[in-house]
Structure formats: C-alpha cells, structure tokens
Short mmCIF file of C-alpha atoms and ligand atoms in Angstrom, two decimals:
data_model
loop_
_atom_site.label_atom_id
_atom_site.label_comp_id
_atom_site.label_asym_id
_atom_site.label_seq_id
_atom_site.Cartn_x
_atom_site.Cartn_y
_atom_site.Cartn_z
CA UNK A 1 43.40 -5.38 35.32
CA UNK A 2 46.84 -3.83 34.34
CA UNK A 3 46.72 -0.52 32.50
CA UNK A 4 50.20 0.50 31.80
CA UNK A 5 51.91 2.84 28.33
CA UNK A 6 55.44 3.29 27.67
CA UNK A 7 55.61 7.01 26.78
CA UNK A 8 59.45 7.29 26.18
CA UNK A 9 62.27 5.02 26.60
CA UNK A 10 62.17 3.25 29.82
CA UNK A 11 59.26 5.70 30.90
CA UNK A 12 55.85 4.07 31.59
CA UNK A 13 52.64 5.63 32.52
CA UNK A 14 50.94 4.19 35.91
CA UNK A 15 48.09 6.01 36.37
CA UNK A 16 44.05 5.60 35.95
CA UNK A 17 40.58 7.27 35.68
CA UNK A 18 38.08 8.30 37.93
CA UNK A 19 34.63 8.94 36.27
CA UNK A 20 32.61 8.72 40.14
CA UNK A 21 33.84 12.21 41.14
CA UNK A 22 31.21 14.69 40.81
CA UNK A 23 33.37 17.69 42.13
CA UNK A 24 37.15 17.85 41.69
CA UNK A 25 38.15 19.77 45.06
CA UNK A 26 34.47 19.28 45.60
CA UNK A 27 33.88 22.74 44.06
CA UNK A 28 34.48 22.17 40.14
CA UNK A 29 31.94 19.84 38.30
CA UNK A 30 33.82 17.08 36.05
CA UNK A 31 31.54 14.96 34.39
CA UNK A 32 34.22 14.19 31.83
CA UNK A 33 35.94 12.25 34.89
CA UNK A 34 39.22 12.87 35.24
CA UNK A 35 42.69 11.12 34.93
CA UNK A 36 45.68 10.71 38.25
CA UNK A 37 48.71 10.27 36.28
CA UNK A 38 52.25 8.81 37.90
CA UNK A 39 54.67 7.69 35.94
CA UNK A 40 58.30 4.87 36.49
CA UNK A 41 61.57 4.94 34.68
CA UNK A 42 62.83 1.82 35.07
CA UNK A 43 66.55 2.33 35.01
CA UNK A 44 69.87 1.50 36.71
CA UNK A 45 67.54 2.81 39.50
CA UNK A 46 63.76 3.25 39.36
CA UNK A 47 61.70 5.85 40.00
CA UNK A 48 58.83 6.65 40.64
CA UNK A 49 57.20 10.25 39.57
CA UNK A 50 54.32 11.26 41.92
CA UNK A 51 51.34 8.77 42.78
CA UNK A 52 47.62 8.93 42.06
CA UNK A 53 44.17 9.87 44.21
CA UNK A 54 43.52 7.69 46.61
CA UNK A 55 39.96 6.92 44.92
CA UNK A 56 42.26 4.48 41.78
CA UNK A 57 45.06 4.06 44.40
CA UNK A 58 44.23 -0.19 43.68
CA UNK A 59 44.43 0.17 40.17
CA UNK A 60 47.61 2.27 40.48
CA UNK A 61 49.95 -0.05 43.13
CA UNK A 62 48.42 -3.14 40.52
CA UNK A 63 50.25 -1.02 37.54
CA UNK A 64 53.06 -0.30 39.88
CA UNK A 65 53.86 -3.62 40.81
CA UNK A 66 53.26 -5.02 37.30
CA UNK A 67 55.88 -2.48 35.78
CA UNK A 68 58.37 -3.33 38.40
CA UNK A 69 58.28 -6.80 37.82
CA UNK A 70 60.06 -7.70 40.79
CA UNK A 71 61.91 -4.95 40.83
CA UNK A 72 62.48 -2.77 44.44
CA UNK A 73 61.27 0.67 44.34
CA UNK A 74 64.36 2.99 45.05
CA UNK A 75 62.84 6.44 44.17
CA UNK A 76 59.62 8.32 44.63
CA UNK A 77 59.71 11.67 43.57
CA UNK A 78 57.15 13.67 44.68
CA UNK A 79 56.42 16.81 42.12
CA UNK A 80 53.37 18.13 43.70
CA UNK A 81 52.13 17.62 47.36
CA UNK A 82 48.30 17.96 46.46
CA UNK A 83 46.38 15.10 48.17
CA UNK A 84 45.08 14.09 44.50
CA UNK A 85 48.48 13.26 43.45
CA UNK A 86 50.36 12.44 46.79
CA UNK A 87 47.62 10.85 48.64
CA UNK A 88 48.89 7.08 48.21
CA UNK A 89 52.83 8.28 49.18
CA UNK A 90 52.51 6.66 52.24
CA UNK A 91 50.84 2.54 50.98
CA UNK A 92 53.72 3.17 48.49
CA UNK A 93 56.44 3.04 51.31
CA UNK A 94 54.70 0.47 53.47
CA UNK A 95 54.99 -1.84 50.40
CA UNK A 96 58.63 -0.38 49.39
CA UNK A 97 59.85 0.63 52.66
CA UNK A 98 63.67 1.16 51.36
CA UNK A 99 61.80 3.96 48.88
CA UNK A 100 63.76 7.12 48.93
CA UNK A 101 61.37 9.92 48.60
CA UNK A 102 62.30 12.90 46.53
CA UNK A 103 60.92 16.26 47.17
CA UNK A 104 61.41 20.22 47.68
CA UNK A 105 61.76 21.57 50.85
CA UNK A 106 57.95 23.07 50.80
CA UNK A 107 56.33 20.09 50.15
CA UNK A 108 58.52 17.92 52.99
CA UNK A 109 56.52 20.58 55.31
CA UNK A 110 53.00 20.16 53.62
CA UNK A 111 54.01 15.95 53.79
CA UNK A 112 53.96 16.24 57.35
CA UNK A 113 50.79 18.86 57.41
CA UNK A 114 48.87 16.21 55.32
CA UNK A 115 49.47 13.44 58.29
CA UNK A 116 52.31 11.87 56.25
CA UNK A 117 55.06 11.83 59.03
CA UNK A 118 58.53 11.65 57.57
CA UNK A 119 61.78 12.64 59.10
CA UNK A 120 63.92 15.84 57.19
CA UNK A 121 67.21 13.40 57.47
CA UNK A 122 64.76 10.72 55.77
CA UNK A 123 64.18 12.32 52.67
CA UNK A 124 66.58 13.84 49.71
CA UNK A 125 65.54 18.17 49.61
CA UNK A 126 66.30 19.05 45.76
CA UNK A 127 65.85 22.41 44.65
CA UNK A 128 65.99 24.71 41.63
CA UNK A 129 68.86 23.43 39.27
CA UNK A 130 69.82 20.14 41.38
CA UNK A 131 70.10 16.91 39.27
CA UNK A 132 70.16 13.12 40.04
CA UNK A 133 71.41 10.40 38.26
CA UNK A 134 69.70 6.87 38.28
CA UNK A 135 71.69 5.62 35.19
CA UNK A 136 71.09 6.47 31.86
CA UNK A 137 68.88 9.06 33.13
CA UNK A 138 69.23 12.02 35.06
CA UNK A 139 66.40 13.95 36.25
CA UNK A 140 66.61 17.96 36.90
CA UNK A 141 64.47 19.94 39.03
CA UNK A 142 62.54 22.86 38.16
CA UNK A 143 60.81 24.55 41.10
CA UNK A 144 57.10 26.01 39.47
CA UNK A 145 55.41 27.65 42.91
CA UNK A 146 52.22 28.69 42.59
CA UNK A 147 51.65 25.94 39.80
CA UNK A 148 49.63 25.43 41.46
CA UNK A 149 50.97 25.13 45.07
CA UNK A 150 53.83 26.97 46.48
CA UNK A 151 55.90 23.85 46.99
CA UNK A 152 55.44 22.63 42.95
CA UNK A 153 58.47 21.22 40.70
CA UNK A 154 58.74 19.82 37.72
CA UNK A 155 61.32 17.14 36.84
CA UNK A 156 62.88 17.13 33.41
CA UNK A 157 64.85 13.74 31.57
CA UNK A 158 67.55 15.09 29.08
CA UNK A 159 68.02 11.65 27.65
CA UNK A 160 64.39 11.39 26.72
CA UNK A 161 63.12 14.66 26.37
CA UNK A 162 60.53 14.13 28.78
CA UNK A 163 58.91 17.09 30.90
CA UNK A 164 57.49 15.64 34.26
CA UNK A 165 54.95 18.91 34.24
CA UNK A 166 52.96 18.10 37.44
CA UNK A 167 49.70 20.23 37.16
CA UNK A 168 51.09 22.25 34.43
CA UNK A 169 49.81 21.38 30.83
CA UNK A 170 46.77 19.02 31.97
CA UNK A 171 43.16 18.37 31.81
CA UNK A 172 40.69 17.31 33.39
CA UNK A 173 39.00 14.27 31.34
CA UNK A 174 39.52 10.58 32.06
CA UNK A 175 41.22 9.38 29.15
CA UNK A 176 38.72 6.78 27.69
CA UNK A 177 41.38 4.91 26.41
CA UNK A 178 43.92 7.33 24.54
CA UNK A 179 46.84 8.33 26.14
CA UNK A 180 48.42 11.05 23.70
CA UNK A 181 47.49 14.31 22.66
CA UNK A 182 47.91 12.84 18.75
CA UNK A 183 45.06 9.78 19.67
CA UNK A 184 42.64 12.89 19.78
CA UNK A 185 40.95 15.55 18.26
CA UNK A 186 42.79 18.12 21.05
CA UNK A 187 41.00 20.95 19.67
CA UNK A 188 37.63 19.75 18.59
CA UNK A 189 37.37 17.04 21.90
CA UNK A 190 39.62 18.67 25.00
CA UNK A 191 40.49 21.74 24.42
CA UNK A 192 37.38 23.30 26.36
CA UNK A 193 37.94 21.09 29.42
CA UNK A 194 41.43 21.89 29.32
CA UNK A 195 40.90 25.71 29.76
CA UNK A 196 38.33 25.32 32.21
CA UNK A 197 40.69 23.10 34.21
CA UNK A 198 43.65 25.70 33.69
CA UNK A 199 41.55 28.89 34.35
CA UNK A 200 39.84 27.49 37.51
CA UNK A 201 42.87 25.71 39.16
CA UNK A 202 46.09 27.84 37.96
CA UNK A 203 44.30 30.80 36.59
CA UNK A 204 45.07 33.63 39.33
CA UNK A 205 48.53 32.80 38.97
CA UNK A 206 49.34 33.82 35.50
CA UNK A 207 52.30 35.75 36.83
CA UNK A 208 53.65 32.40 37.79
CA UNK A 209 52.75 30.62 34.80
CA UNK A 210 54.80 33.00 32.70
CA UNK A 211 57.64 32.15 35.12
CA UNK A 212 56.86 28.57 34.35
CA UNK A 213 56.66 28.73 30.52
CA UNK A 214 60.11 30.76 30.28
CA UNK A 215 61.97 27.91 32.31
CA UNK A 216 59.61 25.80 30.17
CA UNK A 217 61.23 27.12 26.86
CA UNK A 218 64.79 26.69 27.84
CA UNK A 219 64.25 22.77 27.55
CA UNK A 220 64.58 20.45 24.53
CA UNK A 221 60.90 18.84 25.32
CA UNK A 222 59.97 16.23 23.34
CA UNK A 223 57.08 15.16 25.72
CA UNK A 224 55.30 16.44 28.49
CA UNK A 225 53.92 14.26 30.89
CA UNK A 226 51.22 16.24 33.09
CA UNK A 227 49.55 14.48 36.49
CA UNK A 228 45.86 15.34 34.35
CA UNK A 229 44.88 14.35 31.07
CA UNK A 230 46.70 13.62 27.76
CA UNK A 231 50.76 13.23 27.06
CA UNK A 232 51.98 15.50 24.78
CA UNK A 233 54.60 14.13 21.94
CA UNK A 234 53.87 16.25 18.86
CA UNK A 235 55.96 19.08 18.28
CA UNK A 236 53.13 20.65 16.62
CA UNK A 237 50.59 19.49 19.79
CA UNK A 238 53.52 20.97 22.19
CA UNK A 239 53.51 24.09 20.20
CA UNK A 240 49.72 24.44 20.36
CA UNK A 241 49.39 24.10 23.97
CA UNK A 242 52.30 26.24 25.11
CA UNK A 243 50.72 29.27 23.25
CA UNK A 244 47.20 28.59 24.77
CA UNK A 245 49.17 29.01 27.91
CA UNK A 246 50.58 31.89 26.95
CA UNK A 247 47.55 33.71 26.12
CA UNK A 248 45.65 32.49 29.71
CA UNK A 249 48.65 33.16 31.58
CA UNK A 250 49.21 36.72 30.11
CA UNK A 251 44.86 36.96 30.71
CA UNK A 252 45.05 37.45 26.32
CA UNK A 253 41.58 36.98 24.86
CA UNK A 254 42.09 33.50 23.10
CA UNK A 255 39.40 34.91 20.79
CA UNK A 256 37.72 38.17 19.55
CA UNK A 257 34.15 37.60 20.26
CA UNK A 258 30.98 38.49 23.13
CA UNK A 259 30.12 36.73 25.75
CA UNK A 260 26.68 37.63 27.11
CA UNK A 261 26.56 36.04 30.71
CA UNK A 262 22.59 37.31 32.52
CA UNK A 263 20.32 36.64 35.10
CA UNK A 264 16.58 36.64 34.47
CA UNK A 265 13.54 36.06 37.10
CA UNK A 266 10.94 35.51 34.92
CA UNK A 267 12.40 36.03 31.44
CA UNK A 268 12.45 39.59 30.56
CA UNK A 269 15.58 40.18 30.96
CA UNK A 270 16.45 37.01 28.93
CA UNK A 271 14.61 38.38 26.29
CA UNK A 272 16.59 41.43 26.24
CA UNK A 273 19.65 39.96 26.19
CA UNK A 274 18.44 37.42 23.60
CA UNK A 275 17.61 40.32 21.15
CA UNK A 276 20.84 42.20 22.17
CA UNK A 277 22.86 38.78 21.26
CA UNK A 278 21.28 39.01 18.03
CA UNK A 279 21.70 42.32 16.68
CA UNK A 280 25.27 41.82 17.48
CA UNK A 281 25.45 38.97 15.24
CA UNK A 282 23.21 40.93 12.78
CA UNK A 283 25.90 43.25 12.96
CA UNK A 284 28.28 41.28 11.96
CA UNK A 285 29.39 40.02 15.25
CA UNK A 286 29.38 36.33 14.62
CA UNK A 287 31.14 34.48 17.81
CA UNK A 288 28.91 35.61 20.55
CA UNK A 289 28.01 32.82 23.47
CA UNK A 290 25.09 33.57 25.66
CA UNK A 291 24.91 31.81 29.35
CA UNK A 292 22.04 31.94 31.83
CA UNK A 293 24.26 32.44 35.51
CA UNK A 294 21.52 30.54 37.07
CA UNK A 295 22.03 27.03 35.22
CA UNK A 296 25.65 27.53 34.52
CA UNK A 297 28.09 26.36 36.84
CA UNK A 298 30.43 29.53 37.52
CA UNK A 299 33.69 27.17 36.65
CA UNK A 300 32.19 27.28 32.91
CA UNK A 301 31.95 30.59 33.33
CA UNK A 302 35.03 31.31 34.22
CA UNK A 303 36.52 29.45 31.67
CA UNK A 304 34.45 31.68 28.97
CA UNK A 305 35.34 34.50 30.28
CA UNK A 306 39.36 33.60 29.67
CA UNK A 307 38.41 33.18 25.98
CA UNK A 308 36.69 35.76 25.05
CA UNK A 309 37.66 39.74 24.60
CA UNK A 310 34.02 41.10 25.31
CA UNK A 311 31.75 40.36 28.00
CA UNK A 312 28.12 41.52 28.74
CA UNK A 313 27.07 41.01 32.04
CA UNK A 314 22.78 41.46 32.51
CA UNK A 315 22.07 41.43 35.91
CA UNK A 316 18.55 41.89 37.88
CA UNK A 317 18.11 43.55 41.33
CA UNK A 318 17.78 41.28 44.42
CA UNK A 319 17.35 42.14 47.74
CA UNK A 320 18.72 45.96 46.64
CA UNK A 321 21.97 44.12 45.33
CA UNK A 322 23.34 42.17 42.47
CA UNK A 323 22.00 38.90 41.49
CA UNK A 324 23.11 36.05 43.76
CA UNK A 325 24.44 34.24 40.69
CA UNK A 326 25.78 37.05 38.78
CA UNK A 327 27.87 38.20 42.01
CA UNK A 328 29.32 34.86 42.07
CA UNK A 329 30.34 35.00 38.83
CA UNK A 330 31.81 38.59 39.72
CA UNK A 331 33.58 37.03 42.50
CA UNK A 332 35.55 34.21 40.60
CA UNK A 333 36.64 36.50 37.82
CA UNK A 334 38.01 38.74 40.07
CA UNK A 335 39.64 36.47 42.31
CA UNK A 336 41.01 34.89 39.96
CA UNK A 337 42.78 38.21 38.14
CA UNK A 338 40.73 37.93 34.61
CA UNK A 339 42.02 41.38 32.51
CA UNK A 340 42.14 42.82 29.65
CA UNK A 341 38.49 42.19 29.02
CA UNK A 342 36.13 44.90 27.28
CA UNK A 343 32.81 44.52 29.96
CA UNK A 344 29.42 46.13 28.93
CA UNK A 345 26.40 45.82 31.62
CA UNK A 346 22.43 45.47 31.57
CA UNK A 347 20.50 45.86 34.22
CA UNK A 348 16.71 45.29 35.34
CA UNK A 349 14.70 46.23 38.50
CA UNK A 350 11.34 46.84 38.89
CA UNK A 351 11.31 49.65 41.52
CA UNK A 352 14.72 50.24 42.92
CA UNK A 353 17.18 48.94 40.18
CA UNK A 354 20.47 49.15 41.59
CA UNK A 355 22.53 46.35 40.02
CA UNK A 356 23.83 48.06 36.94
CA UNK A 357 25.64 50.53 39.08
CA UNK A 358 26.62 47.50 41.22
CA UNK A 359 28.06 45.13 39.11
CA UNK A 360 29.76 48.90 37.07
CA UNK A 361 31.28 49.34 40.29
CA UNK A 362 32.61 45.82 40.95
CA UNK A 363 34.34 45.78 37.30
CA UNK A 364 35.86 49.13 37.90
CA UNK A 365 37.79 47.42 40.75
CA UNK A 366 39.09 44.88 37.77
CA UNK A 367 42.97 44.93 36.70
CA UNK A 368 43.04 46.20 32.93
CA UNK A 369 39.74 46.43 32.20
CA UNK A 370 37.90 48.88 30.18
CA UNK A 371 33.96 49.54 30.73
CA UNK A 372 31.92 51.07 28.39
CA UNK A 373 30.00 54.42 29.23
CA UNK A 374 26.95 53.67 27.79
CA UNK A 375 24.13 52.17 30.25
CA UNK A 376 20.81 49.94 29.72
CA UNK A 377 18.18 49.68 32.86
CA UNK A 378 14.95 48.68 31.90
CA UNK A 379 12.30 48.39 34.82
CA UNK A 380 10.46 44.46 34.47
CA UNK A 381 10.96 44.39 30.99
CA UNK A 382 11.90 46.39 27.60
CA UNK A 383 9.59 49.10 27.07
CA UNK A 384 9.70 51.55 23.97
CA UNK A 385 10.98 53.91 26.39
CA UNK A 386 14.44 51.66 26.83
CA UNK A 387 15.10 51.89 23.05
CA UNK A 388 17.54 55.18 23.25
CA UNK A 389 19.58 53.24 25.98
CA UNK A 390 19.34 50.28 24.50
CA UNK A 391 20.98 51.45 21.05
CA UNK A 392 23.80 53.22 22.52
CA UNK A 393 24.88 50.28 24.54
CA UNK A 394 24.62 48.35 21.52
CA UNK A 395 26.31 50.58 19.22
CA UNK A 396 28.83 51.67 21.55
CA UNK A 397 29.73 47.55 22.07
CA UNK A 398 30.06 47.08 18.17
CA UNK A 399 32.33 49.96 17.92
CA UNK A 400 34.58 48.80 20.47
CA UNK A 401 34.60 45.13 19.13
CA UNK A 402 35.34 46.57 15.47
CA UNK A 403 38.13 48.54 16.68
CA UNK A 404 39.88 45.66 18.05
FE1 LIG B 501 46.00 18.00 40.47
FE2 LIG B 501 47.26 20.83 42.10
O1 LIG B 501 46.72 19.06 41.85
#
C-alpha cells in the first residue's frame, strides 16, 4: 500500500520501515526497527534524494511511482553511498533509465566498488559549494566526510528550508506511523535510541561532526530530513537536537551522573557494586545507572557511556586478564574516542587478581580522561578487610562528582 508525506513544498517522503532486522550492520541490535528514508521534489525537474535498503525496496519504488504520477525520473541524487541507503540505485535506473544520477566524486568510486557499474562521463560530480537548479528549487551541496563515510554530502533547498542531512541527525526506530519530530515525545520516546544510533555509527568522528554542525549553522533550516528516523520542523525540536550533537560530538557529558558498568561470576562482585551504587545515591548522588556487561549489549553501553560524566568500571579476573565482556566494552569506548570522562575501577580475583591494574592501564591510554587514585580489589567477595579500600574509592568518587 502507498505510504507517502509531503514534508515541505513539493517535497515528499518515500521511504518505509523495517522491524525484521535484528542487527543493523549486523553488529548493533535494533529492536525498535528502523526507518530507510528517500525523499522527491517534484519540480520543473524531479528528483530524487537517495533510495532505501533493499529489504522495503517494494514498498519504496510503489511510493516512488505513486508520487511521480506519470512523471519521468530526471534526478537521483545520491547523498550517501552506504548499501542501506543506495542499495536500490541500480532497479531505480532500470525502471528510469534517462535518470541522471547525482553524486560526489568519492561515492562514484564506492558506486562502482559496491557492483553498481556506472561510467564517470555518465554521472554529474558536484562538490563542496556547487548548486543545481531544477526550477523553483535549487539544491546545494555540502560535502560531510566521515558522516559517516568519507564520500557523505548533504543537499540543502533554499526555497524550502529543507536540510537533506543523510546520516546526520537520525535514529534508528521505525516510525510507527509519525513522521515528525513534533508527532512525538522526542525526549521521553527517541531520544535514547537516537544517541545510541549517533554514538555507535558517527561517534569516533566527533571531529567531523563539529565540521558538520558549523556548515550546519550557516543555513536557514527550517527542516531536516535525515535517511533514519523522524523529520525535524520545530525550531525548538531543531534547536534541541543540534545541541545534543554538540555535546556527543565535542565527547561533553550530556549529564552529571555515574555509570556503574561490572562483571560478576557468581554475584559477589555484583553485590559490591550494588552497595557501592547505593551509597552514592545515599550520598546524594541521585542519577547513577548500573549495567551487568554480560547481558548488556556493548552498543547500549556505549551509548551510556556518551551521557554520563562518571563511569565505574568492576571487572573480575579471567584467564589472568580482564573480563571478556568488560574488555569489549573497553574496546568500543576507545575506538570510538569517548573523553572527558571521570573513570573509577573495581576489581575481583580470587588468587591472582590482575584486572584492576588492567582495565587502569587500558583507561590511561584514553584521550582526556582522568582516573582516580584510589583502588578497590577484593579477593571472591567483600570481606571486612576491603572496607579501608572500599571507602576511599567511594569517597574519593563523591568528591570528584561534587566538584564538578
Ligand atoms: Fe544509514 Fe551510514 O548509513
């Protein structure tokens, strides 16, 4: 069935949901589903902005076909080259053959990396501050690499106001019938699939998103249209999620607060950092989350760890090393350049307990990051004995939160 919103004048929405994917680049869990947005301005000329996953490529060429009405297709730009959004490229110009594909340079080469052949002299190469007219609107380019592939542009319409953001400013989520930002409760309903989405795709390349959000700032947007998740329209919803971005591209804590992320065996070490977690709220210390890495996927992780300004990391010994689950956790953080975090650490081992001075040394490797002195090992469980260390971890932690 046709599923097709006008977002701005002559602008229509083409895209769909897909709530069968378990794993979005079968690494990230999305049971919220997600959304492949493509949009057409139907114009003098029309265009076509990116295509979908080939997964809702039916219920996309249905939508495209339907807005057409008859229409030829004269213009496919192609924003980003990711197979999730330029996988159906090529049943687009076996249906439209006279199509005119848009694109940069970078992505012509991944086209023909991804199998779909094209000649140079067949396509139109824009680049940073080119323009093209298709009527009563002209689309610029904005070249975004590294959001999140090198080859990434955005396309911007100064008649409408409309930001063509590609991966920038999305979600994952299928959109379970809304289509803008103000049909939700953002904050309340996306806002923690958003970041995990962000910090998880585009997160190592906050450099890049700052690059992004300046270009970003020099347009009059009135809405931006990412290939994930919700439209944006409200200035106040615009406003909202530029300075989220702000504070995960610059690696800002989004809020003061602890997050206790542990590994346990058999549940001492849970019940350590179960009593820790609550003497810090006892102490005043109200927003502390506590994860076990074991049942947590690490993307959920991850996306914690960009909100918060304190982390406690609890890890047991295994095999003389970290804890499988806590070093993976380790491992995304760090590739993907978390900062300016405050990082205490636990540790356990029964007779060789080495991870506290393992995971100490992995975070001392960390950009920007301060660790605090004070160290907790308890051997199997917390014995009397542990309550000196255990204190000055503890107290040390509030004193650093309170000085914030
Ligand atoms: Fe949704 Fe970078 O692609």
């Amino acid at each position: 069935m046709i599923n097709v919103r006008e977002i701005s004048k002559d602008t229509y929405w083409i895209g769909a949901n897909d709530r069968r994917l378990n794993l979005f680049e079968n690494i990230h869990p999305i049971p919220e589903g997600v959304s492949y947005n493509s949009y057409v301005i139907l114009d003098e000329k029309t265009v076509l902005l990116d295509t979908v996953d080939w997964s809702v490529a039916r219920q996309f060429l249905d939508n495209l076909e339907y807005v057409l009405d008859g229409r030829d297709l004269d213009y496919m730009i192609i924003n980003h080259m990711e197979p999730d959004h330029a996988a159906t490229m090529d049943e687009v110009i076996l249906r439209y053959p006279d199509v005119q594909v848009i694109t940069t340079d970078k992505a012509f080469m991944l086209m023909n990396q991804y199998g779909h052949e094209m000649d140079y002299d067949e396509i139109i190469i824009v680049e940073e501050g080119d323009s093209m007219d298709f009527g009563e609107h002209t689309l610029s380019f904005v070249e975004i690499p590294m959001v999140h592939w090198p080859e990434a542009m955005v396309s911007f319409d100064a008649s409408t106001g409309v930001l063509f953001s590609a991966d920038a400013f999305g979600s994952w989520g299928a959109l379970n019938g809304k289509l803008f930002t103000d049909e939700v409760n953002y904050d309340r309903d996306w806002i923690d699939t958003a970041r995990r989405y962000y910090t998880n795709i585009v997160g190592k390349y906050g450099a890049h998103v700052v690059k992004t959000l300046e270009k970003a700032l020099t347009l009059d947007i009135k809405v931006l249209a990412p290939l994930h998740g919700l439209v944006w329209r409200d200035p106040e919803d615009i406003g909202y999620i530029l300075d989220k971005y702000t504070k995960w591209a610059t690696y800002a804590p989004e809020e003061e607060g602890i997050l206790i992320v542990y590994s346990s065996m058999y549940g001492n070490t849970e019940s350590a950092v179960d009593r820790f977690a609550s003497d810090l709220v006892q102490a005043g210390i109200k927003n502390v989350q506590v994860y076990d890495a074991s049942v947590t996927d690490v993307s959920y992780l991850v996306s914690e760890s960009f909100k918060f300004s304190h982390i406690v990391v609890a890890s047991v010994t295994y095999n003389l090393n970290i804890y499988p689950a806590i070093n993976e956790y380790l491992n995304h953080i760090e590739m993907l350049n978390l900062q300016n975090r405050t990082f205490a650490v636990i540790d356990n081992g029964s007779w060789a307990p080495v991870a506290g001075e393992k995971v100490r040394d992995r975070i001392k490797a960390f950009k920007n990051t301060k660790l605090i002195d004070e160290e907790f090992t308890m051997a199997s469980r917390y014995q009397d004995a542990n309550k000196y260390d255990y204190n000055a971890l503890l107290e040390a932690l509030i004193e650093d939160f309170n000085k914030e």
